[in-house]
Coordinates of C-alpha atoms and ligand atoms in Angstrom, one line a residue:
X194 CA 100.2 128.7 88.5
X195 CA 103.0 128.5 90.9
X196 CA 105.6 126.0 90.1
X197 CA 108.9 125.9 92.5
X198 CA 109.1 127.7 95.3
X199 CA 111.9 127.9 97.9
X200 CA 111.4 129.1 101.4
X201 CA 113.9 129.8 103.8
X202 CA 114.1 128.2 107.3
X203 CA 115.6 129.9 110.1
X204 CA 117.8 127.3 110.3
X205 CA 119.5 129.3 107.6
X206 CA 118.8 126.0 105.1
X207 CA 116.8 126.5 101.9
X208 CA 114.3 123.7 101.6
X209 CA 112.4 122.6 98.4
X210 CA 109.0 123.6 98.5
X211 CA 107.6 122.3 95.0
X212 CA 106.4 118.7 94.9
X213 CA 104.4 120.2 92.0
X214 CA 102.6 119.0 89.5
X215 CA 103.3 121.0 86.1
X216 CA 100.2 119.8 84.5
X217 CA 100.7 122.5 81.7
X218 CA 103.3 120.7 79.9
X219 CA 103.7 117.9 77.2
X220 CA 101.2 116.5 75.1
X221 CA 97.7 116.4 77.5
X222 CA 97.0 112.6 78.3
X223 CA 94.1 110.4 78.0
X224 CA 92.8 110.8 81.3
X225 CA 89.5 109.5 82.3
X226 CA 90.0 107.0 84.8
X227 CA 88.6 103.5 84.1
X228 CA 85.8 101.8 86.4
X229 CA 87.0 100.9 89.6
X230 CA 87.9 97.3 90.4
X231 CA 85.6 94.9 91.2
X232 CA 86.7 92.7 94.0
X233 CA 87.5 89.7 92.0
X234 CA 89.8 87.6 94.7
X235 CA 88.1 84.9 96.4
X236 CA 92.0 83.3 97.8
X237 CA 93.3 83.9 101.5
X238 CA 96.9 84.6 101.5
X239 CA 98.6 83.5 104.4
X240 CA 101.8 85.6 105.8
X241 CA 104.2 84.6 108.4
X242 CA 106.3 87.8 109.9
X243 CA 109.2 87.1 112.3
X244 CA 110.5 90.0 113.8
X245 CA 114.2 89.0 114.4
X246 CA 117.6 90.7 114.7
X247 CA 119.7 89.0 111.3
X248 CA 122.8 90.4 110.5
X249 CA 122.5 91.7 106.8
X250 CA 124.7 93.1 104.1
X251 CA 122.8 95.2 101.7
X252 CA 124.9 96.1 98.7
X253 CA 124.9 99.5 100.0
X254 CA 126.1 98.7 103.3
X255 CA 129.8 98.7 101.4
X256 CA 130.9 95.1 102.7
X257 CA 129.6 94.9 106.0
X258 CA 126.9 93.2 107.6
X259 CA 124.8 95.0 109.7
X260 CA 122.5 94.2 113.2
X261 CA 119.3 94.7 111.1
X262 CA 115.8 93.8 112.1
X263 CA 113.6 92.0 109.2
X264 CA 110.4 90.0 109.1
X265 CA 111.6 87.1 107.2
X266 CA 114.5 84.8 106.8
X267 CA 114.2 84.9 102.8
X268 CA 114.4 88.4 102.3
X269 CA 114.9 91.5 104.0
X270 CA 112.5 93.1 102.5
X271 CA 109.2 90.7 102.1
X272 CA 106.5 91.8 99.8
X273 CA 102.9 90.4 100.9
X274 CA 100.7 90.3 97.1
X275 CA 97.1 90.1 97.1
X276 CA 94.4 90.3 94.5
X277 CA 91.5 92.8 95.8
X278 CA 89.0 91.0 97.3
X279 CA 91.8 88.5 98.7
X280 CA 92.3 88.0 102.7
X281 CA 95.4 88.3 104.1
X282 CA 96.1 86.6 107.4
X283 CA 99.3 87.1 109.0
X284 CA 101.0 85.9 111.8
X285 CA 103.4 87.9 113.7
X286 CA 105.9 86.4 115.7
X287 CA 108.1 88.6 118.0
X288 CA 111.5 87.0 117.9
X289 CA 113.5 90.4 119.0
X290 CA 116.2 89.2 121.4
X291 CA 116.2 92.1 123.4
X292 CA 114.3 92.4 126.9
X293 CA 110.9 94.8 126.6
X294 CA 111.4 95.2 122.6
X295 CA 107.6 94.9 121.6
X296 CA 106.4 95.6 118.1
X297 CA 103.1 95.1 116.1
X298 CA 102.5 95.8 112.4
X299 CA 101.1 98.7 111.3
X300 CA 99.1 97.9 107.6
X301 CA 99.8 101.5 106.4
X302 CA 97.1 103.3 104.0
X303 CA 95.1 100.2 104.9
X304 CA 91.2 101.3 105.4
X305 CA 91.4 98.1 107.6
X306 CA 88.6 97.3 111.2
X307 CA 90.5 99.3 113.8
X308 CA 91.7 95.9 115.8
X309 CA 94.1 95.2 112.9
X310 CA 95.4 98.5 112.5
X311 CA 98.8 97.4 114.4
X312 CA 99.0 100.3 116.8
X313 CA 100.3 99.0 120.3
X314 CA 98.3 100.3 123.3
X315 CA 95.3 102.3 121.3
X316 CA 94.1 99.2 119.9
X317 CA 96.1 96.1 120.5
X318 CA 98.2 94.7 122.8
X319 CA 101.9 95.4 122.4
X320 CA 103.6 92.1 121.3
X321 CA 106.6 91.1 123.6
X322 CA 109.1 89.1 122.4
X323 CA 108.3 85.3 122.8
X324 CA 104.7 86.5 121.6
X325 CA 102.5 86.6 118.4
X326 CA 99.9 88.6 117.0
X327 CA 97.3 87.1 114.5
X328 CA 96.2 89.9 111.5
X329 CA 93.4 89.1 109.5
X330 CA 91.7 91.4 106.9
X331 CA 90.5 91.6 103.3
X332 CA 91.9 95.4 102.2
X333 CA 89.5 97.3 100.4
X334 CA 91.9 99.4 97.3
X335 CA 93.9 98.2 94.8
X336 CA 97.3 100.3 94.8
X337 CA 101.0 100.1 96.7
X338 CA 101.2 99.9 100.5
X339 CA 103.4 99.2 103.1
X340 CA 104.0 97.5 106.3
X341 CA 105.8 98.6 109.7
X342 CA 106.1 98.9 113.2
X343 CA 104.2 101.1 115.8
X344 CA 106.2 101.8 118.8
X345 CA 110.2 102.1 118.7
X346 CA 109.4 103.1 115.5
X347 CA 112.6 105.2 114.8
X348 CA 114.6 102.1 115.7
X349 CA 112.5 99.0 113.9
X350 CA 111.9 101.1 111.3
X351 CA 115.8 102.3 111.3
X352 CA 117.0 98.6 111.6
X353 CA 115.1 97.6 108.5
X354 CA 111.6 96.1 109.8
X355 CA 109.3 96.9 107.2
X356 CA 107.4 95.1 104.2
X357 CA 105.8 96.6 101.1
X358 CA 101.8 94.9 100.4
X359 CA 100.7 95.2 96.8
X360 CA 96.8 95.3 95.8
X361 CA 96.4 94.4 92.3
X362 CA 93.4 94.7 90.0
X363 CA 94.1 98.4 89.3
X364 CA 95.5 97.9 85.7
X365 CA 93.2 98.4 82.8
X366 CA 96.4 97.2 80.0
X367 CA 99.1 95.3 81.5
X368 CA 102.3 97.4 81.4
X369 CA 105.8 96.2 79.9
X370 CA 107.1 95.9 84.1
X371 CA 105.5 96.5 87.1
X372 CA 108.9 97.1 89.5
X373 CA 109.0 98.5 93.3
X374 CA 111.4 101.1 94.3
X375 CA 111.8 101.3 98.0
X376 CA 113.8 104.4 99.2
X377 CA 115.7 104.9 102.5
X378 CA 118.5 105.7 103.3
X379 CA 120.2 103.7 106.6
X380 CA 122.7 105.3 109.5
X381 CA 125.8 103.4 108.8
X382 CA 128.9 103.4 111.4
X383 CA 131.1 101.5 108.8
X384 CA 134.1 102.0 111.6
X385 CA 132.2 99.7 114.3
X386 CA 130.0 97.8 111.7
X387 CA 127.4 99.1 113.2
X388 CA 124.1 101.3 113.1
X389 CA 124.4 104.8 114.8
X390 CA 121.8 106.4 116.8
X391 CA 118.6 106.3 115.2
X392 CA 117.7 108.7 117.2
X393 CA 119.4 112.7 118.4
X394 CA 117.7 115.0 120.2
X395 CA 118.8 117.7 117.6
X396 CA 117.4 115.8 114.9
X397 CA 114.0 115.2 116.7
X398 CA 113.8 119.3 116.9
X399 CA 115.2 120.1 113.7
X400 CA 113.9 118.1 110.2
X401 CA 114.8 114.2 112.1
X402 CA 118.2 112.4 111.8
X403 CA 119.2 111.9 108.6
X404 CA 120.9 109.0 107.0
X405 CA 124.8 108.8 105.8
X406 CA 123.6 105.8 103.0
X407 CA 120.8 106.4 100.5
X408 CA 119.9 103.1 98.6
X409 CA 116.6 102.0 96.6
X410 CA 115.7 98.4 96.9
X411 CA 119.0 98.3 99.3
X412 CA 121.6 99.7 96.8
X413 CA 123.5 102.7 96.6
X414 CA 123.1 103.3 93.1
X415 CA 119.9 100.5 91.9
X416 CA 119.7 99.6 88.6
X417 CA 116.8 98.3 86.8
X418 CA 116.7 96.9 83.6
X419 CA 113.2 97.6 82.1
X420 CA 112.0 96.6 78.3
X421 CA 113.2 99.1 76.2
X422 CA 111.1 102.1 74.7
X423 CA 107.9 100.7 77.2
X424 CA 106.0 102.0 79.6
X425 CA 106.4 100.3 82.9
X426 CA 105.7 100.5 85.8
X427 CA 107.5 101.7 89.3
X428 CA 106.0 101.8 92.1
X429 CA 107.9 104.5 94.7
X430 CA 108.0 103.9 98.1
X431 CA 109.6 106.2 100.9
X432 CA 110.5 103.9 103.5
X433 CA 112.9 106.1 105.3
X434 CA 111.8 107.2 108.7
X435 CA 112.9 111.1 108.1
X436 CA 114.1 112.3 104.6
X437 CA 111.5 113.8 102.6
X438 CA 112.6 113.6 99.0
X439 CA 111.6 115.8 96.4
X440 CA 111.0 112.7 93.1
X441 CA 111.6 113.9 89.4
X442 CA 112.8 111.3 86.5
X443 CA 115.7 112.2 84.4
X444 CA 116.2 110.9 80.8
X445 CA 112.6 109.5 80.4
X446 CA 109.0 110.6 79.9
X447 CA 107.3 109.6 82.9
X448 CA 103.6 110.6 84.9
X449 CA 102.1 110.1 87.8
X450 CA 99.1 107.6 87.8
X451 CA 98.8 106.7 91.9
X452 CA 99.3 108.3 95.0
X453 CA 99.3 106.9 98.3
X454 CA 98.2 103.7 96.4
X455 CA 95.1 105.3 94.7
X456 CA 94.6 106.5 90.8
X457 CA 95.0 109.6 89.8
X458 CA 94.4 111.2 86.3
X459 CA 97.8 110.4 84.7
X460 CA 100.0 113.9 84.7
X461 CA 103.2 114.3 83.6
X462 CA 105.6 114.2 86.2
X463 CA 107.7 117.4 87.4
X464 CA 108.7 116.9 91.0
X465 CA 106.7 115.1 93.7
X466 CA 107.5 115.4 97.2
X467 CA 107.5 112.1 98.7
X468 CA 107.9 112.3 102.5
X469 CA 108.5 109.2 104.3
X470 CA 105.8 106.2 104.2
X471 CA 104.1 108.0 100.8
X472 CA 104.5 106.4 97.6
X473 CA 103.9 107.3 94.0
X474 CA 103.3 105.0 91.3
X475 CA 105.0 106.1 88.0
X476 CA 104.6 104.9 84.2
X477 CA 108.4 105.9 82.4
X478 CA 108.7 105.6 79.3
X479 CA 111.9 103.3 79.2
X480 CA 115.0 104.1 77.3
X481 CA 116.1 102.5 74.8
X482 CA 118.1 99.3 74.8
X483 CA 121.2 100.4 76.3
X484 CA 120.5 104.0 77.4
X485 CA 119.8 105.0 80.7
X486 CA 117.5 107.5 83.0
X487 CA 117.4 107.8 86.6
X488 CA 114.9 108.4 89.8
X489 CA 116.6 111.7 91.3
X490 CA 116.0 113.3 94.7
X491 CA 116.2 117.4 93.9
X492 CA 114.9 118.2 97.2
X493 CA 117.8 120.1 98.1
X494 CA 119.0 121.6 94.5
X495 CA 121.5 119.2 92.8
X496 CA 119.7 116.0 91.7
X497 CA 121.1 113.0 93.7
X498 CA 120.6 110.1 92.1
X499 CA 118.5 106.9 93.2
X500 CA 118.1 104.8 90.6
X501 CA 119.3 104.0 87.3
X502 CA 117.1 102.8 84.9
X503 CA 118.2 100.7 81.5
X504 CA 116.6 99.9 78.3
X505 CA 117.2 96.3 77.5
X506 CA 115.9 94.0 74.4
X507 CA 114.5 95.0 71.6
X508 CA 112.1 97.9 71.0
X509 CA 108.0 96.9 70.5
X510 CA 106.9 96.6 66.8
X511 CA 105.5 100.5 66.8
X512 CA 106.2 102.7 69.3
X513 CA 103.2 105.4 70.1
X514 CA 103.9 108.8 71.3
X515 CA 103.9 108.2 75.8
X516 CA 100.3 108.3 77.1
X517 CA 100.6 105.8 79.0
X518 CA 97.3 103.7 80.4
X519 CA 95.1 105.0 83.5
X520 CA 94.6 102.9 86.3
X521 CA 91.2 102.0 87.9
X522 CA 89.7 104.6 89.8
X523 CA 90.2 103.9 93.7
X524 CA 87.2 103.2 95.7
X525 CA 87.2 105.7 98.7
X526 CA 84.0 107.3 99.7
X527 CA 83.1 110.5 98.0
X528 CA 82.8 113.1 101.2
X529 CA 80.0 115.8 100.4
X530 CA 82.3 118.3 101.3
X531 CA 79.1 120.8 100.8
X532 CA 77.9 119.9 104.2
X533 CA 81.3 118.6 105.8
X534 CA 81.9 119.8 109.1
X535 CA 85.2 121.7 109.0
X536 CA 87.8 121.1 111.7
X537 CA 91.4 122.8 112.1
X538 CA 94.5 121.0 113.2
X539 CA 97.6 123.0 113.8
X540 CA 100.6 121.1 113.9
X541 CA 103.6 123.2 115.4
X542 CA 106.9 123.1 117.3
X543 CA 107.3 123.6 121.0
X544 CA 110.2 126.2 120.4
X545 CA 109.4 128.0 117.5
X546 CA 108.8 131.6 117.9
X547 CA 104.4 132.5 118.5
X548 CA 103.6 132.4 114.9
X549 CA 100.8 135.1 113.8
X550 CA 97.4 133.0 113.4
X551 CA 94.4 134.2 112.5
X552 CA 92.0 134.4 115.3
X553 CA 89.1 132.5 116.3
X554 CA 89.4 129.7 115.7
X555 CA 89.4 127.7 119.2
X556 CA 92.6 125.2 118.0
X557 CA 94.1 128.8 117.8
X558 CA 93.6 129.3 121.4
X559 CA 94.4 126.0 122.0
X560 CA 98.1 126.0 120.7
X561 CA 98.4 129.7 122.2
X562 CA 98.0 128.2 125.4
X563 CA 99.7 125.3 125.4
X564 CA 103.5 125.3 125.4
X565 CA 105.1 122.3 126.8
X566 CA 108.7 122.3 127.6
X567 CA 109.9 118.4 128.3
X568 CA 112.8 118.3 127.2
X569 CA 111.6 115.1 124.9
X570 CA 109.0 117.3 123.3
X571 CA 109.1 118.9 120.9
X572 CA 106.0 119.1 118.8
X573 CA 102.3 119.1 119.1
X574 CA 99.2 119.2 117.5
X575 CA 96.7 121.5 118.3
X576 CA 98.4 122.1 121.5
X577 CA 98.8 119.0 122.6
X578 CA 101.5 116.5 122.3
X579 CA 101.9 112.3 122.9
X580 CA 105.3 111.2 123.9
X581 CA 106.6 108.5 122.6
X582 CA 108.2 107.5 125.4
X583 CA 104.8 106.5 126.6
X584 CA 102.1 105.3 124.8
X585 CA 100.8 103.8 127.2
X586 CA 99.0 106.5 128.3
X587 CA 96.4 107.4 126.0
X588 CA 95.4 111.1 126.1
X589 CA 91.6 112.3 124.9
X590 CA 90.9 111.7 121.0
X591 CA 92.2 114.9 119.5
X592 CA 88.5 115.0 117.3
X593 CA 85.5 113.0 117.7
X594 CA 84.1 112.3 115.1
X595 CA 80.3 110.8 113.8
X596 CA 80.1 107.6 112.0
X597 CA 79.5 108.7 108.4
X598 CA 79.9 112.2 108.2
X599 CA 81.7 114.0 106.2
X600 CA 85.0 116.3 107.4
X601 CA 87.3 118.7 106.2
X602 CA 90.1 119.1 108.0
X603 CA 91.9 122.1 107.4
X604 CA 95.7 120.8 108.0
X605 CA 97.8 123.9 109.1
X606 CA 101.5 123.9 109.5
X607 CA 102.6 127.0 111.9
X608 CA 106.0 125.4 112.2
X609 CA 109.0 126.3 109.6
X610 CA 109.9 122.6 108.9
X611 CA 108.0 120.0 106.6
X612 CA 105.4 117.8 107.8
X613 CA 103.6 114.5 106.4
X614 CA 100.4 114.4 108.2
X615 CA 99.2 110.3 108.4
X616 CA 95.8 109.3 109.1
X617 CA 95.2 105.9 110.0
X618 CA 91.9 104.4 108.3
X619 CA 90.5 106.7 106.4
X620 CA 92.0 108.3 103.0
X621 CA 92.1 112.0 102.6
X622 CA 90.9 113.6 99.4
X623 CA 93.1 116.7 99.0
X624 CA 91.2 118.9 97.9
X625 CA 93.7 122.2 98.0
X626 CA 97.0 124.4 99.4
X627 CA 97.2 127.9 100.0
X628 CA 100.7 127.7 98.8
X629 CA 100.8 125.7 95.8
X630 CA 98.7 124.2 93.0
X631 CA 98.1 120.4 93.7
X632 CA 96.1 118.5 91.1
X633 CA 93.5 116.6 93.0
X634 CA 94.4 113.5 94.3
X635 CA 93.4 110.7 97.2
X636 CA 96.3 110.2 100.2
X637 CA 96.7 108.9 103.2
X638 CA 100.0 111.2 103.9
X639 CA 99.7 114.5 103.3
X640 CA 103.1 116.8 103.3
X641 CA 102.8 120.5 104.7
X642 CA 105.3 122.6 104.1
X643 CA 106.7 125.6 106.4
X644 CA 103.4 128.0 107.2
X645 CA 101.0 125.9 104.3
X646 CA 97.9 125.1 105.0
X647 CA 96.4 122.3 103.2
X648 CA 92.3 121.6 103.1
X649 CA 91.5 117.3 103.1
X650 CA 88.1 116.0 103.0
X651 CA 86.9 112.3 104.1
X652 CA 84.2 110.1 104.9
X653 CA 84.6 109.2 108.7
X654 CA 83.5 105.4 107.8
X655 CA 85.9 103.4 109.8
X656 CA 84.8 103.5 113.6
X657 CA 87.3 103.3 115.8
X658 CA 90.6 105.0 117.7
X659 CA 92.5 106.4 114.5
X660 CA 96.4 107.7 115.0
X661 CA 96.9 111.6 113.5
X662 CA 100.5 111.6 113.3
X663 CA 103.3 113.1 111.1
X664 CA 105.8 110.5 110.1
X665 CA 108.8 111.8 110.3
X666 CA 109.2 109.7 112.9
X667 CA 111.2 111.4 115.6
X668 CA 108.5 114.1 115.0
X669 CA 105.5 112.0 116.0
X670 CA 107.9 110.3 118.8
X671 CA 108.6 113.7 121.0
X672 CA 104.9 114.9 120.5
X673 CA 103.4 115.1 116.9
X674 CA 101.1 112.5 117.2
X675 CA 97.5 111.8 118.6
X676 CA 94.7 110.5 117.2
X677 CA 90.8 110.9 116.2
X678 CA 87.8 108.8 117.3
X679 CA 84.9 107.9 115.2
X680 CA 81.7 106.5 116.5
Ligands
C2O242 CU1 102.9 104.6 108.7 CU2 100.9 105.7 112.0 O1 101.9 105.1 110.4
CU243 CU1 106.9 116.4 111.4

C-alpha cells in the first residue's frame, strides 16, 4: 500500500502528496456503521444573515481590527444547528456598502432543490445590496457543512463571510465534546490595518494566494480544553479560500469518522488532505488533564501547528483502550456503478506544457484543442473555461445528465498543481485513485493531486443546473469552473 508520496512541481516546490489513510495500523476498530438516521426533527429554524462590512479583531489579527465582511452582528462566525428532518429558513439581507457588491449563500455539501443552491446567475438572482434573498430547505444528511458566497468569492470569502451548518442525529453514543475547528488563514497588512489583495494574478496561475495569518476558530494558536482522557469530537473545517492542508493529530489517538459531513468506517488517522471547503470529523482521544496535543498542517514537511488541545478535569471512572463510536451511516443514494455511465473530466491549466493523455477519449480531444489565452484565464475543464469575471454568461452544461442514473466520473488532473473538485447537489462516492490508496468514503470535494486521476460514482437525483468547480477559489474564478445539468 502506498503511504506518502512527494511529487515535484516544476515550480521547483515539493508538495505533499499523501492525505492517506494508514488503515494498517493500531488496534482495528469496531467498524460497522450504525443505521442511518431517521429524520426525527419536526422544528423550522429560522436564520437571519446580514451580509455587512464590521470591523473585527480576531485574536489572530495581533491587535488590529480589520474591514471584515460577516453575516451577523453577534458573531463573526455564526453557526446555523439543525436536527435532520428540521427546516431551515433563512433570510439574507445584502447590507455590503459598496456599489454592485452582490452576494448569495451557497449551502455547501447541501443535496438541497437547485433554487436554493445560492449560485448567482445559474439559478438565482444575484442579491444587490439593499436586497434580500429568502432560503428555505429541510437538508437531507446529518454531518458538518458550511455556508458561503458565490460570486466575488475570493473577496467575501477572504473578508470573512462564511457560516458553518451542523446536522445532528448522526451520533449513536454521545461523545465527551462535540467542538468545531474552522481553519483559514487571512491576508493581513498589519502596516495599513488592512486586508491585502485577495486576489494576484501569480497566485490565480500558481497554487492561489496564500495567507500571511493562519488561525483556527480565529486564533493563531486555538486552544481547546476538552475532558480529559475522552473521546470527543472535532469537527474540521477548511474555510480558507486556497491552502490545502495536509491534517494529522499530534499527542493523541485520533480517527476519522466523517468526511465531507458523511460517516465513514472509523480509521485511524495518519494524514488527511483537507483542501479548502472539505471537512473531516475527528474522535481524539483527549489528553490527560493538563497535557496537551495539537491539530498540525504537514502539508509542506514541518508540522505547523493549528490547534492545541488540553486535557482538563478529571479522568472517567475506567478508561477503555480508543475505539471510539461510529456514526450513523449517511443517506446518499447507492449508484450501481455496474451499469453507470462513465464520463471523463480533465481539469488542466491553460499554460502548462501538452501533457501525454491517453487517446480517445473525446474530452481528450477536447482539451487538445482548446487553449485559451485571456490573460484572466488560466484554467479549464475539459477544455473549456468560465471566467469569473462574468458569470453572467452562462456557457453549455459541461455534462447532461438523466434524472436517476447512475455516473462515474472519471476525475483527471493533467495539471502539476492540486485540485479539489466541488459538485454542487449531489455527493460523490469515491470509489478509487491511480495514485494512492483511499479507503472508501462519500464527498462532495474531492482533491486531485498533480497527474492523479480519481474515479467518483453518484446518483444524478437532484435535477437541476449543478456548479463543477475546484475551490481553490482563484482557480475556479480564471476558468476552473462549469457546471452539469440533470433532467
Ligand atoms: Cu463551496 Cu461552488 O462551492
Ligand atoms: Cu484548482
Amino acid at each position: 500500500m502506498l503511504n506518502r508520496r512527494r511529487f515535484l512541481t516544476g515550480a521547483g516546490c515539493v508538495v505533499a502528496g499523501a492525505g492517506l489513510a494508514r488503515t494498517g495500523s493500531g488496534a482495528p476498530f469496531a467498524t460497522a456503521l450504525a443505521a442511518p438516521a431517521a429524520p426525527g426533527g419536526a422544528r423550522t429554524v429560522a436564520a437571519r444573515l446580514v451580509a455587512a462590512e464590521r470591523p473585527g479583531s480576531l485574536p489572530c489579527f495581533g491587535g488590529v481590527a480589520l474591514p471584515m465582511w460577516t453575516f451577523s452582528e453577534a458573531t463573526w462566525l455564526p453557526v446555523i444547528r439543525l436536527s435532520l428532518g428540521d427546516r431551515l429558513e433563512a433570510e439574507l439581507d445584502n447590507r455590503l456598502a459598496r456599489a454592485s457588491e452582490h452576494t448569495s449563500i451557497h449551502w455547501h455539501g447541501i443535496r438541497l432543490p437547485n433554487g436554493q443552491d445560492g449560485v448567482p446567475f445559474l439559478v438565482q438572482p444575484p442579491v444587490a445590496p439593499g436586497e434580500s434573498f429568502h432560503y428555505g430547505f429541510v437538508p437531507p444528511d446529518t454531518g458538518t457543512f458550511f455556508f458561503h458566497p458565490h460570486c466575488n468569492s475570493a473577496e467575501q470569502i477572504g473578508r470573512g463571510l462564511t457560516g458553518i451548518l451542523i446536522v445532528d442525529g448522526d451520533t449513536t453514543a454521545p461523545y465527551a465534546a462535540d467542538e468545531i475547528v474552522f481553519l483559514r488563514d487571512w491576508l493581513i497588512d498589519a502596516g495599513t490595518q488592512s486586508f491585502r489583495s485577495f486576489y494576484t494574478t501569480r497566485g490565480a496561475s500558481r497554487a492561489g494566494t496564500f495567507g500571511n495569518v493562519r488561525s483556527a476558530n480565529g486564533a493563531a494558536e486555538a486552544e481547546l480544553r476538552l475532558p480529559a482522557a475522552a473521546d470527543c469530537r472535532l469537527r474540521l473545517v477548511n474555510g480558507d479560500p486556497t491552502r490545502i492542508m495536509e491534517i494529522a493529530v499530534d499527542g493523541a489517538e485520533a480517527a476519522a469518522v466523517a468526511v465531507d459531513g458523511i460517516a465513514v468506517p472509523p480509521f485511524p488517522l495518519s494524514t488527511w488532505l483537507l483542501g479548502p471547503a472539505m471537512r473531516l470529523d475527528l474522535v481524539v482521544r483527549a489528553p490527560a488533564e493538563g497535557g496537551t496535543a495539537r491539530i498540525v498542517d504537514q502539508r509542506l514537511g514541518e508540522p505547523v501547528p493549528l490547534a492545541r488541545l488540553v486535557g482538563s478535569g478529571p479522568a472517567p471512572a475506567t478508561v477503555t483502550p480508543f475505539d471510539p463510536a461510529p456514526l450513523r451511516a449517511g443517506r446518499i443514494p447507492e449508484p450501481d456503478v455496474g451499469s453507470a455511465e462513465r464520463l471523463s473530466f480533465v481539469f488542466a491549466s491553460t499554460t502548462a506544457p501538452p501533457v501525454a493523455l491517453a487517446s480517445n477519449d473525446p474530452a481528450d480531444a477536447l482539451l487538445m484543442a482548446s487553449i485559451c489565452a485571456s490573460a484572466d484565464t488560466f484554467w479549464t475543464i475539459n477544455g473549456s473555461a468560465w471566467p469569473g469575471r462574468d458569470h453572467a454568461r452562462i456557457p453549455p452544461p459541461l455534462a447532461r445528465l438523466t434524472l436517476g442514473r447512475s455516473y462515474v466520473f472519471s476525475l483527471r488532473n493533467a495539471s502539476q498543481l492540486m485540485h479539489p473538485v466541488h459538485i454542487h447537489g449531489h455527493t460523490f462516492k469515491v470509489l478509487a485513485s491511480d495514485r494512492r490508496t483511499l479507503p472508501v468514503h462519500h464527498a462532495d470535494t474531492v482533491v486531485l493531486l498533480p497527474g492523479e486521476t480519481v474515479d467518483v460514482a453518484f446518483v444524478a437525483d437532484n435535477p437541476g443546473r449543478w456548479m463543477f468547480h475546484c475551490h481553490v477559489i482563484e482557480h475556479q474564478e480564471t476558468g476552473m469552473m462549469g457546471f452539469i445539468e440533470v433532467a
